[in-house]
Short mmCIF file of C-alpha atoms in Angstrom, two decimals:
data_model
loop_
_atom_site.label_atom_id
_atom_site.label_comp_id
_atom_site.label_asym_id
_atom_site.label_seq_id
_atom_site.Cartn_x
_atom_site.Cartn_y
_atom_site.Cartn_z
CA MET A 1 85.33 109.50 92.57
CA ASN A 2 86.57 105.94 92.98
CA TRP A 3 83.69 104.82 95.16
CA GLN A 4 83.73 101.25 93.90
CA PRO A 5 85.60 98.39 95.60
CA LYS A 6 89.00 97.52 94.21
CA THR A 7 88.51 93.81 94.71
CA THR A 8 86.04 91.31 93.25
CA LEU A 9 83.07 89.59 94.89
CA GLN A 10 84.96 86.32 94.43
CA VAL A 11 87.89 87.58 96.53
CA LEU A 12 85.51 88.95 99.18
CA GLN A 13 83.99 85.47 99.41
CA LEU A 14 87.44 83.90 99.55
CA ARG A 15 88.37 86.20 102.45
CA ALA A 16 85.21 85.29 104.35
CA ALA A 17 85.91 81.57 103.80
CA LEU A 18 89.53 81.99 104.90
CA LEU A 19 88.50 83.73 108.13
CA ALA A 20 85.92 80.98 108.82
CA GLN A 21 88.60 78.32 108.26
CA ILE A 22 90.98 80.05 110.66
CA ARG A 23 88.29 80.25 113.34
CA GLY A 24 87.37 76.59 112.76
CA PHE A 25 91.02 75.54 113.07
CA PHE A 26 91.52 77.29 116.40
CA ALA A 27 88.17 76.15 117.80
CA ALA A 28 89.22 72.57 117.05
CA HIS A 29 92.60 73.19 118.70
CA HIS A 30 91.02 74.83 121.78
CA VAL A 31 92.68 78.19 121.26
CA LEU A 32 90.56 81.06 122.56
CA GLU A 33 89.66 83.98 120.30
CA VAL A 34 90.27 87.34 122.00
CA GLU A 35 90.10 91.04 121.25
CA THR A 36 92.48 93.67 122.61
CA PRO A 37 92.46 97.47 122.20
CA ILE A 38 93.44 99.04 118.92
CA LEU A 39 94.05 102.33 120.76
CA SER A 40 96.87 102.22 123.27
CA SER A 41 98.63 104.70 125.51
CA ALA A 42 101.90 102.87 124.77
CA ALA A 43 103.50 102.42 121.39
CA ASN A 44 105.87 100.23 119.47
CA THR A 45 109.43 101.42 120.14
CA ASP A 46 110.95 99.54 117.17
CA PRO A 47 112.74 102.20 115.05
CA GLN A 48 111.74 100.27 111.89
CA VAL A 49 108.02 100.56 112.63
CA GLU A 50 106.20 103.87 112.81
CA ASN A 51 102.99 104.35 114.79
CA PHE A 52 99.85 106.21 113.82
CA THR A 53 98.75 108.57 116.55
CA THR A 54 95.40 110.03 117.49
CA THR A 55 93.94 111.98 120.37
CA PHE A 56 91.19 111.04 122.78
CA ALA A 57 89.28 113.96 124.27
CA GLY A 58 86.54 113.24 126.82
CA PRO A 59 86.03 112.18 130.43
CA ASP A 60 89.38 112.09 132.26
CA ALA A 61 91.01 113.55 129.19
CA ALA A 62 89.75 117.12 129.03
CA GLN A 63 93.05 118.33 127.58
CA GLY A 64 93.20 115.44 125.14
CA ARG A 65 95.23 112.30 125.59
CA GLN A 66 97.61 111.02 122.91
CA LEU A 67 96.92 107.45 121.87
CA TYR A 68 98.65 105.13 119.42
CA LEU A 69 97.00 102.75 116.96
CA HIS A 70 98.55 99.35 117.57
CA THR A 71 101.08 98.04 115.07
CA SER A 72 100.46 94.52 116.41
CA PRO A 73 98.31 93.17 119.28
CA GLU A 74 101.37 91.55 120.86
CA PHE A 75 101.67 93.48 124.13
CA PRO A 76 98.07 93.23 125.38
CA MET A 77 97.88 89.58 124.27
CA LYS A 78 100.92 88.87 126.45
CA ARG A 79 99.17 90.63 129.33
CA LEU A 80 96.26 88.19 128.84
CA LEU A 81 98.70 85.25 128.84
CA ALA A 82 100.32 86.51 132.05
CA ALA A 83 96.83 86.79 133.58
CA GLY A 84 96.28 83.09 132.83
CA SER A 85 94.30 83.07 129.56
CA GLY A 86 95.94 79.94 128.16
CA PRO A 87 96.41 79.74 124.36
CA VAL A 88 94.84 82.74 122.57
CA TYR A 89 94.44 84.04 119.05
CA GLN A 90 93.24 87.26 117.49
CA ILE A 91 92.31 88.47 114.02
CA CYS A 92 92.50 92.26 113.83
CA LYS A 93 93.44 95.27 111.77
CA VAL A 94 96.86 96.71 112.61
CA PHE A 95 98.32 100.04 111.49
CA ARG A 96 101.76 101.03 110.28
CA GLN A 97 102.67 104.55 109.29
CA GLY A 98 104.47 105.03 105.98
CA GLU A 99 104.00 101.51 104.61
CA ALA A 100 102.33 101.30 101.22
CA GLY A 101 103.29 99.36 98.14
CA ARG A 102 102.81 96.13 96.28
CA TYR A 103 102.80 94.08 99.50
CA HIS A 104 101.94 96.82 101.99
CA ASN A 105 98.86 98.77 102.99
CA PRO A 106 99.08 101.06 106.03
CA GLU A 107 96.25 99.12 107.68
CA PHE A 108 96.14 95.39 107.23
CA THR A 109 94.67 92.26 108.75
CA MET A 110 96.83 90.27 111.11
CA LEU A 111 96.28 86.86 112.62
CA GLU A 112 98.29 86.46 115.79
CA TRP A 113 98.38 83.57 118.24
CA TYR A 114 100.25 82.38 121.32
CA ARG A 115 100.95 78.87 122.51
CA PRO A 116 102.09 78.41 126.12
CA GLY A 117 104.58 75.54 126.43
CA PHE A 118 105.48 75.53 122.70
CA SER A 119 109.02 75.93 121.36
CA HIS A 120 109.43 77.97 118.18
CA HIS A 121 109.88 74.70 116.28
CA GLN A 122 106.56 73.33 117.59
CA LEU A 123 104.89 76.57 116.59
CA MET A 124 106.40 76.40 113.07
CA ASP A 125 104.77 72.96 112.76
CA GLU A 126 101.41 74.44 113.68
CA VAL A 127 101.89 77.37 111.28
CA GLU A 128 102.64 74.86 108.52
CA GLN A 129 99.52 72.86 109.38
CA LEU A 130 97.25 75.93 109.28
CA THR A 131 98.86 77.42 106.16
CA ARG A 132 98.50 74.15 104.26
CA LEU A 133 94.84 74.04 105.25
CA LEU A 134 94.24 77.62 104.09
CA LEU A 135 96.16 77.20 100.82
CA ALA A 136 94.96 73.64 100.08
CA GLN A 137 94.28 74.50 96.43
CA LEU A 138 97.91 75.54 95.79
CA ASP A 139 99.53 72.08 95.54
CA LEU A 140 102.50 72.89 97.77
CA GLY A 141 105.50 70.55 97.88
CA LYS A 142 107.27 69.34 101.01
CA SER A 143 108.05 72.29 103.27
CA GLU A 144 111.58 73.54 103.67
CA TYR A 145 113.18 74.46 107.00
CA LEU A 146 116.44 76.46 106.82
CA SER A 147 118.28 78.30 109.52
CA TYR A 148 119.06 81.96 108.73
CA GLN A 149 122.70 80.90 108.42
CA GLN A 150 121.90 78.06 105.98
CA ALA A 151 119.81 80.41 103.83
CA PHE A 152 122.66 82.95 103.63
CA GLU A 153 125.23 80.25 102.87
CA GLN A 154 123.02 78.76 100.17
CA TYR A 155 121.89 81.94 98.40
CA ALA A 156 124.50 84.60 99.27
CA GLY A 157 127.55 82.41 99.90
CA LEU A 158 128.46 83.83 103.30
CA ASP A 159 128.04 83.22 107.01
CA PRO A 160 125.73 85.98 108.32
CA HIS A 161 126.99 85.59 111.88
CA GLN A 162 130.70 85.93 111.04
CA ALA A 163 130.81 88.16 107.92
CA ASN A 164 131.96 91.74 108.52
CA CYS A 165 130.38 94.82 106.92
CA GLU A 166 132.89 94.94 104.04
CA GLN A 167 132.04 91.34 103.12
CA LEU A 168 128.30 92.05 103.28
CA ILE A 169 128.73 95.16 101.10
CA SER A 170 130.83 93.36 98.51
CA CYS A 171 128.31 90.50 98.45
CA ALA A 172 125.55 93.05 97.80
CA GLU A 173 127.63 94.56 94.97
CA GLN A 174 128.17 91.11 93.44
CA HIS A 175 124.41 90.77 93.33
CA GLY A 176 123.94 94.06 91.48
CA LEU A 177 123.22 96.19 94.55
CA LYS A 178 125.74 98.97 93.98
CA GLY A 179 125.59 102.39 95.58
CA VAL A 180 122.62 101.80 97.84
CA THR A 181 121.58 105.35 98.72
CA GLY A 182 121.45 106.11 102.42
CA LEU A 183 122.90 102.93 103.90
CA ALA A 184 125.83 103.62 106.23
CA LYS A 185 128.80 101.30 105.94
CA GLN A 186 128.67 100.28 109.60
CA ASP A 187 124.93 99.45 109.78
CA ARG A 188 125.50 95.71 109.74
CA ASP A 189 121.87 94.68 110.27
CA ASP A 190 120.69 97.00 107.49
CA TRP A 191 123.07 95.26 105.09
CA LEU A 192 121.85 91.86 106.29
CA ASN A 193 118.28 93.07 105.75
CA LEU A 194 119.18 94.32 102.29
CA LEU A 195 120.66 90.95 101.30
CA MET A 196 117.75 89.12 102.85
CA SER A 197 115.04 91.18 101.14
CA HIS A 198 116.74 91.68 97.74
CA VAL A 199 118.86 88.57 97.19
CA ILE A 200 117.59 85.71 99.36
CA GLN A 201 113.89 86.28 99.96
CA PRO A 202 112.85 86.34 96.26
CA ARG A 203 114.16 82.76 96.00
CA LEU A 204 112.45 81.41 99.11
CA GLY A 205 109.26 79.39 99.12
CA GLN A 206 109.09 78.45 95.44
CA GLN A 207 106.00 76.20 95.25
CA ARG A 208 106.54 75.29 98.90
CA LEU A 209 106.57 76.82 102.35
CA THR A 210 110.04 77.90 103.47
CA PHE A 211 110.63 78.53 107.16
CA ILE A 212 113.73 80.50 108.13
CA PHE A 213 114.64 80.20 111.80
CA ASP A 214 117.26 81.32 114.30
CA TYR A 215 117.80 84.93 113.24
CA PRO A 216 120.87 86.88 114.39
CA ALA A 217 120.65 87.91 118.04
CA SER A 218 120.88 91.55 116.85
CA GLN A 219 117.50 91.02 115.09
CA ALA A 220 115.84 89.25 118.01
CA ALA A 221 112.98 91.77 118.21
CA LEU A 222 110.87 90.16 120.98
CA ALA A 223 112.36 86.66 120.74
CA ARG A 224 114.38 84.86 123.39
CA ILE A 225 118.12 84.50 122.75
CA CYS A 226 118.95 80.81 122.26
CA PRO A 227 120.24 79.53 125.64
CA THR A 228 122.86 77.32 123.94
CA ASN A 229 123.94 79.72 121.17
CA PRO A 230 124.10 83.43 122.04
CA LEU A 231 124.60 84.32 118.35
CA VAL A 232 120.99 83.56 117.48
CA ALA A 233 117.50 84.47 118.62
CA GLU A 234 114.66 81.94 118.61
CA ARG A 235 112.79 83.77 115.89
CA PHE A 236 111.36 82.44 112.62
CA GLU A 237 109.70 83.67 109.47
CA LEU A 238 107.63 81.95 106.79
CA PHE A 239 107.97 82.66 103.05
CA LEU A 240 105.94 81.51 100.07
CA GLN A 241 106.67 82.60 96.49
CA GLY A 242 109.21 85.05 97.91
CA VAL A 243 106.54 86.74 100.03
CA GLU A 244 106.99 87.15 103.79
CA LEU A 245 103.89 85.61 105.39
CA ALA A 246 104.63 85.17 109.09
CA ASN A 247 107.00 86.15 111.86
CA GLY A 248 107.20 84.21 115.12
CA PHE A 249 109.15 84.03 118.37
CA ARG A 250 109.89 81.85 121.30
CA GLU A 251 108.82 84.79 123.41
CA LEU A 252 111.11 86.78 125.62
CA THR A 253 109.74 86.43 129.18
CA ASP A 254 112.50 88.28 131.05
CA ALA A 255 111.20 91.71 132.13
CA ALA A 256 114.65 93.22 132.70
CA GLU A 257 115.86 92.10 129.26
CA GLN A 258 112.65 93.41 127.68
CA GLN A 259 113.15 96.80 129.33
CA ARG A 260 116.78 96.87 128.18
CA ARG A 261 115.62 96.26 124.58
CA PHE A 262 112.96 98.98 124.81
CA LEU A 263 115.54 101.46 126.03
CA GLU A 264 117.99 100.44 123.33
CA GLU A 265 115.33 100.99 120.66
CA LEU A 266 114.42 104.38 122.11
CA GLN A 267 118.09 105.32 122.05
CA GLN A 268 118.28 104.27 118.40
CA ARG A 269 115.16 106.35 117.67
CA ALA A 270 116.75 109.39 119.26
CA HIS A 271 119.94 108.74 117.29
CA ASN A 272 117.93 108.57 114.03
CA GLY A 273 116.03 111.75 114.87
CA GLN A 274 112.73 109.86 115.14
CA THR A 275 110.05 110.79 117.65
CA ALA A 276 110.30 109.13 121.05
CA THR A 277 107.46 106.71 121.77
CA PRO A 278 106.27 105.62 125.22
CA MET A 279 107.30 102.04 126.01
CA ASP A 280 104.62 99.70 127.31
CA GLU A 281 104.98 99.73 131.10
CA ASN A 282 101.96 97.43 131.36
CA LEU A 283 103.82 94.77 129.39
CA LEU A 284 106.85 95.13 131.65
CA ALA A 285 104.60 94.77 134.71
CA ALA A 286 103.01 91.65 133.21
CA LEU A 287 106.44 90.15 132.48
CA ASN A 288 107.48 90.94 136.04
CA TYR A 289 104.37 89.16 137.30
CA GLY A 290 105.22 86.20 135.07
CA LEU A 291 104.59 85.41 131.40
CA PRO A 292 104.29 81.66 130.85
CA ASP A 293 106.97 80.19 128.63
CA CYS A 294 105.36 80.41 125.18
CA ALA A 295 105.77 80.88 121.46
CA GLY A 296 103.79 83.33 119.37
CA VAL A 297 103.38 84.21 115.71
CA ALA A 298 101.82 86.88 113.48
CA VAL A 299 100.51 86.03 110.02
CA GLY A 300 99.60 88.54 107.29
CA VAL A 301 96.07 87.53 106.28
CA ASP A 302 95.90 89.79 103.21
CA ARG A 303 99.10 88.30 101.81
CA LEU A 304 97.72 84.79 102.41
CA LEU A 305 94.71 85.86 100.41
CA MET A 306 96.96 87.29 97.67
CA LEU A 307 98.72 83.96 97.31
CA SER A 308 95.55 81.94 97.45
CA SER A 309 93.81 84.11 94.81
CA GLY A 310 96.85 84.70 92.60
CA ALA A 311 96.72 88.48 93.10
CA SER A 312 99.93 90.35 92.29
CA GLU A 313 99.22 93.35 94.53
CA ILE A 314 97.76 93.60 98.00
CA SER A 315 95.29 96.23 96.76
CA GLU A 316 93.59 93.51 94.70
CA VAL A 317 92.46 91.68 97.83
CA LEU A 318 91.36 94.71 99.87
CA SER A 319 87.84 96.08 99.46
CA PHE A 320 89.15 99.63 99.67
CA PRO A 321 92.96 100.00 99.73
CA ILE A 322 94.45 103.23 101.08
CA GLY A 323 94.05 105.00 97.72
CA ARG A 324 90.26 104.54 97.97
CA ALA A 325 89.86 104.57 101.74
CA MET B 1 103.02 125.32 76.32
CA GLY B 2 106.04 127.60 76.21
CA ILE B 3 104.86 129.63 79.18
CA ILE B 4 104.17 126.59 81.34
CA ARG B 5 107.60 125.21 80.58
CA LYS B 6 109.24 128.45 81.62
CA GLN B 7 107.53 128.36 85.00
CA ILE B 8 108.71 124.84 85.71
CA VAL B 9 112.29 125.71 84.76
CA GLN B 10 112.25 128.74 87.00
CA GLU B 11 110.84 126.86 89.97
CA SER B 12 113.40 124.10 89.87
CA ASN B 13 116.25 126.58 89.42
CA ASN B 14 115.21 128.59 92.44
CA THR B 15 114.72 125.76 94.90
CA MET B 16 117.18 123.04 93.81
CA ALA B 17 114.24 120.70 94.09
CA SER B 18 114.65 117.18 95.39
CA TYR B 19 112.30 114.24 95.82
CA SER B 20 112.02 111.92 98.82
CA THR B 21 111.34 108.21 98.25
CA ASN B 22 107.72 108.90 99.23
CA GLU B 23 107.38 111.04 96.08
CA PHE B 24 108.83 108.40 93.77
CA LYS B 25 106.52 107.38 90.94
CA ARG B 26 106.66 106.38 87.32
CA GLY B 27 107.81 109.20 85.06
CA LEU B 28 109.53 111.28 87.78
CA LYS B 29 112.72 112.90 86.44
CA VAL B 30 115.72 112.78 88.75
CA MET B 31 119.50 113.18 88.64
CA LEU B 32 121.42 109.92 88.89
CA ASP B 33 125.23 109.85 88.78
CA GLY B 34 125.22 113.25 87.08
CA ASP B 35 122.79 112.24 84.34
CA PRO B 36 119.06 112.91 84.07
CA ALA B 37 116.96 109.77 84.50
CA ALA B 38 113.28 108.88 84.57
CA ILE B 39 111.75 106.46 87.07
CA ILE B 40 110.18 103.47 85.33
CA GLU B 41 109.28 101.36 88.35
CA ASN B 42 109.29 101.91 92.10
CA GLU B 43 108.78 99.07 94.56
CA PHE B 44 108.49 99.49 98.33
CA VAL B 45 110.37 96.62 99.97
CA LYS B 46 110.11 96.15 103.72
CA PRO B 47 110.47 93.17 105.99
CA GLY B 48 108.04 93.18 108.93
CA LYS B 49 111.02 93.71 111.22
CA GLY B 50 113.74 95.64 109.47
CA GLN B 51 114.81 98.46 107.22
CA ALA B 52 112.49 99.67 104.44
CA PHE B 53 113.90 100.16 100.94
CA ASN B 54 112.68 101.52 97.62
CA ARG B 55 113.82 99.36 94.75
CA VAL B 56 113.76 101.55 91.68
CA LYS B 57 114.20 101.03 87.94
CA LEU B 58 115.29 104.15 86.05
CA ARG B 59 116.05 105.02 82.46
CA ASN B 60 119.12 107.18 81.84
CA LEU B 61 117.68 109.84 79.54
CA LYS B 62 121.01 110.43 77.79
CA THR B 63 121.92 106.84 77.00
CA GLY B 64 118.53 105.15 77.24
CA ARG B 65 120.02 102.47 79.49
CA VAL B 66 117.89 100.99 82.26
CA ILE B 67 119.48 101.01 85.71
CA GLU B 68 118.31 99.39 88.94
CA ARG B 69 118.96 101.20 92.20
CA THR B 70 117.98 100.69 95.80
CA PHE B 71 117.33 103.56 98.20
CA LYS B 72 116.90 103.41 101.94
CA SER B 73 113.33 104.67 102.37
CA GLY B 74 113.20 108.30 103.44
CA GLU B 75 116.27 109.32 101.42
CA SER B 76 116.05 112.09 98.83
CA ILE B 77 117.35 112.51 95.31
CA GLU B 78 117.93 115.68 93.31
CA ALA B 79 115.24 116.54 90.78
CA ALA B 80 116.25 116.84 87.13
CA ASP B 81 115.11 119.91 85.22
CA VAL B 82 113.67 117.88 82.37
CA VAL B 83 110.63 119.05 80.42
CA GLU B 84 108.92 117.93 77.26
CA THR B 85 107.82 120.54 74.78
CA GLU B 86 106.48 120.66 71.25
CA MET B 87 108.70 122.32 68.67
CA GLN B 88 108.74 122.67 64.92
CA TYR B 89 111.60 121.08 62.99
CA LEU B 90 113.19 123.79 60.81
CA TYR B 91 116.24 122.48 58.98
CA ASN B 92 119.48 120.55 59.19
CA ASP B 93 122.66 122.58 58.53
CA GLY B 94 124.81 119.49 58.04
CA GLU B 95 125.84 119.29 61.69
CA ALA B 96 122.81 120.13 63.79
CA TRP B 97 119.07 119.84 63.55
CA HIS B 98 117.25 123.05 64.39
CA PHE B 99 113.89 123.30 66.13
CA MET B 100 111.69 126.25 67.11
CA ASP B 101 109.13 126.86 69.82
CA GLN B 102 106.17 128.20 67.83
CA GLU B 103 104.98 130.48 70.61
CA THR B 104 108.21 132.03 71.84
CA PHE B 105 110.17 131.57 68.57
CA GLU B 106 113.00 130.32 70.76
CA GLN B 107 115.27 127.96 68.83
CA VAL B 108 117.36 124.98 69.91
CA ALA B 109 119.91 122.91 68.00
CA ALA B 110 120.20 119.15 68.48
CA ASP B 111 123.24 117.13 67.47
CA GLU B 112 123.23 113.73 65.79
CA ILE B 113 123.36 111.76 69.08
CA VAL B 114 120.28 113.57 70.38
CA VAL B 115 118.32 113.21 67.15
CA ALA B 116 119.38 109.55 66.85
CA ASP B 117 116.39 107.32 66.02
CA ALA B 118 114.22 110.28 65.02
CA LYS B 119 116.52 111.24 62.13
CA PRO B 120 114.85 109.24 59.33
CA TRP B 121 111.44 110.73 60.18
CA LEU B 122 112.28 114.42 60.47
CA LYS B 123 110.53 116.48 57.83
CA GLU B 124 110.80 120.22 57.77
CA GLN B 125 107.88 122.00 59.46
CA ASP B 126 106.65 118.89 61.29
CA ILE B 127 105.91 119.31 65.00
CA CYS B 128 108.12 117.10 67.19
CA THR B 129 108.29 116.49 70.93
CA ILE B 130 111.61 117.69 72.31
CA THR B 131 112.83 116.65 75.75
CA LEU B 132 114.92 119.44 77.23
CA TRP B 133 117.35 119.10 80.11
CA ASN B 134 118.42 122.45 81.59
CA GLY B 135 117.09 123.96 78.38
CA ALA B 136 119.23 121.80 76.05
CA PRO B 137 117.70 119.05 73.90
CA LEU B 138 118.07 115.54 75.27
CA SER B 139 115.93 113.62 72.82
CA VAL B 140 113.61 114.16 69.88
CA THR B 141 110.41 112.23 69.29
CA PRO B 142 108.88 112.62 65.82
CA PRO B 143 105.09 112.73 65.34
CA ASN B 144 103.50 109.24 65.48
CA HIS B 145 102.65 109.55 61.79
CA VAL B 146 104.60 111.39 59.10
CA ILE B 147 103.85 111.91 55.41
CA LEU B 148 106.88 111.45 53.18
CA LYS B 149 107.56 111.26 49.44
CA VAL B 150 108.86 108.06 47.83
CA VAL B 151 112.02 108.98 45.93
CA GLU B 152 113.13 105.53 44.86
CA THR B 153 111.43 102.14 44.46
CA GLU B 154 110.96 99.40 41.88
CA PRO B 155 108.21 100.22 39.35
CA GLY B 156 104.68 99.63 40.66
CA VAL B 157 102.51 96.69 39.66
CA ARG B 158 99.33 98.28 38.36
CA GLY B 159 96.08 96.89 39.68
CA ASP B 160 97.73 94.70 42.31
CA THR B 161 96.09 96.24 45.36
CA ALA B 162 94.71 93.12 46.96
CA THR B 163 97.45 90.54 47.45
CA GLY B 164 100.40 90.87 49.76
CA GLY B 165 103.97 91.28 48.72
CA ASN B 166 106.23 94.15 49.65
CA LYS B 167 109.23 95.96 48.27
CA PRO B 168 111.66 98.45 49.78
CA ALA B 169 111.11 102.14 49.09
CA THR B 170 113.51 104.99 49.87
CA LEU B 171 111.81 108.13 51.17
CA GLU B 172 112.80 111.79 50.87
CA THR B 173 114.45 111.73 54.30
CA GLY B 174 116.58 108.71 53.43
CA ALA B 175 114.43 106.27 55.42
CA VAL B 176 113.78 102.90 53.78
CA VAL B 177 110.42 101.26 54.48
CA GLN B 178 108.61 98.23 53.13
CA VAL B 179 105.70 99.30 50.94
CA PRO B 180 103.06 97.36 48.95
CA LEU B 181 103.92 96.56 45.31
CA PHE B 182 101.50 99.16 43.92
CA VAL B 183 103.31 102.17 45.40
CA ASN B 184 105.19 104.30 42.87
CA GLU B 185 108.03 106.80 42.93
CA GLY B 186 106.86 110.34 43.51
CA GLU B 187 103.86 109.28 45.59
CA LEU B 188 103.28 110.41 49.19
CA ILE B 189 102.88 107.76 51.90
CA LYS B 190 101.96 107.83 55.56
CA VAL B 191 104.39 106.00 57.89
CA ASP B 192 104.05 105.06 61.57
CA THR B 193 107.30 106.32 63.12
CA ARG B 194 106.95 104.11 66.20
CA THR B 195 107.14 100.91 64.15
CA GLY B 196 108.67 102.23 60.92
CA GLU B 197 105.78 100.65 59.01
CA TYR B 198 103.83 101.85 55.97
CA VAL B 199 100.27 102.90 56.82
CA SER B 200 98.66 104.18 53.61
CA ARG B 201 99.03 106.19 50.41
CA VAL B 202 98.21 109.91 50.66
CA ARG B 203 96.67 111.99 47.86
CA GLU B 204 98.38 115.31 47.26
#
């Protein structure tokens, strides 16, 4: 039996200190710590994210009621914002089916916060401020801010908004990615994702924080489409040492557009042969009521800890990774 | 050993086995571009929002070349019927090297390409590890240590057992290894086949 922890006492102490620093930072910035349910009757509809499911049996659920473990606390946090919470943050475990590897554990710790009145650029500034505080011992250089387009032009030599599938495929081949099994020629965003994760990302954030912003509108997720440039969504990510650390949005507040995206994702799920998942009607109702204009971001706490402790695998910073859970 | 191997062969023949990316791990034998290959490294790559991939390093078991391939997570790949088994080296008929399973007495013949790096260490009756693909030999690994006779070397320097200094010695299989100065023709020596280095003298 592998009853012993995978990590060291030193890393456990580092995690505790990191969490205390995060709480201190938000207390000083007057952002309220909140908790939202881990179990939800609605699920994430994103075809690229799979939900864990469980069943509640008890009062009002004699036949058993299917519930989903949240993949992110985003929807209920937005319901709090719509109800007038003001700026809020949360540190919680989130759950993603099927994800395990060097940088993935099916349950992991997420820090998520929302800033009413912030643009995605203002929020990137705050993410930089907090990350520098948490990784003070790393001696990071001046941060880099690149648009998604600039990053592709610099590292892949093409314009991600104009390039067609053939150009993306030949670019992948030039970078040694031949015969990628299972990728269909016409899945443009999958090819962009392949180039991003295999060619560009490993070179981002070398001894500094690199923010990539303004993702293609087709990868908007829950971000607002830029009002002056319909090609891009107001979404950003943060990378350090080639590791994806954060993902943020100028949040979509339009209920009709949100519903359209949910339905589109469900359609894609059906097309892929994935199980249908119930969309969050409560979120749609909250957006209809009125979500304040805001920006929000999710940060992977375990990966922060990996970088701050020099660990090469996420399992080194978890007390009991999935193999010992 | 022989019986276990037979079961594996039968299973994979009956079911045309395949492996999904979730089964990928170091050492797994799969078919890649028509050749058998072994997975050396498997990395799960997934952006928070976006397609998951498995980035895999494989060794082509025929050529030894290392290949990098990316799979969309969830895809499958055909399993290769590759097994390792211990067999006794019998003899070389000038063209092929013959080996025998000591339990089933089944024999296989390996050509020069298959024997390759093992050739200088093959001594009749030694037990080698043979990698079989669809029952045919793919590679031969000699024992880690073999005992071979020195057939040619400069005369020994008597008494000089302490100081360094080496000289080449040709062994009965044709292999040439560096040996200490005190080793003489006709003596038996133990050689590490993984490094090709002299280990010790052996008394007959």
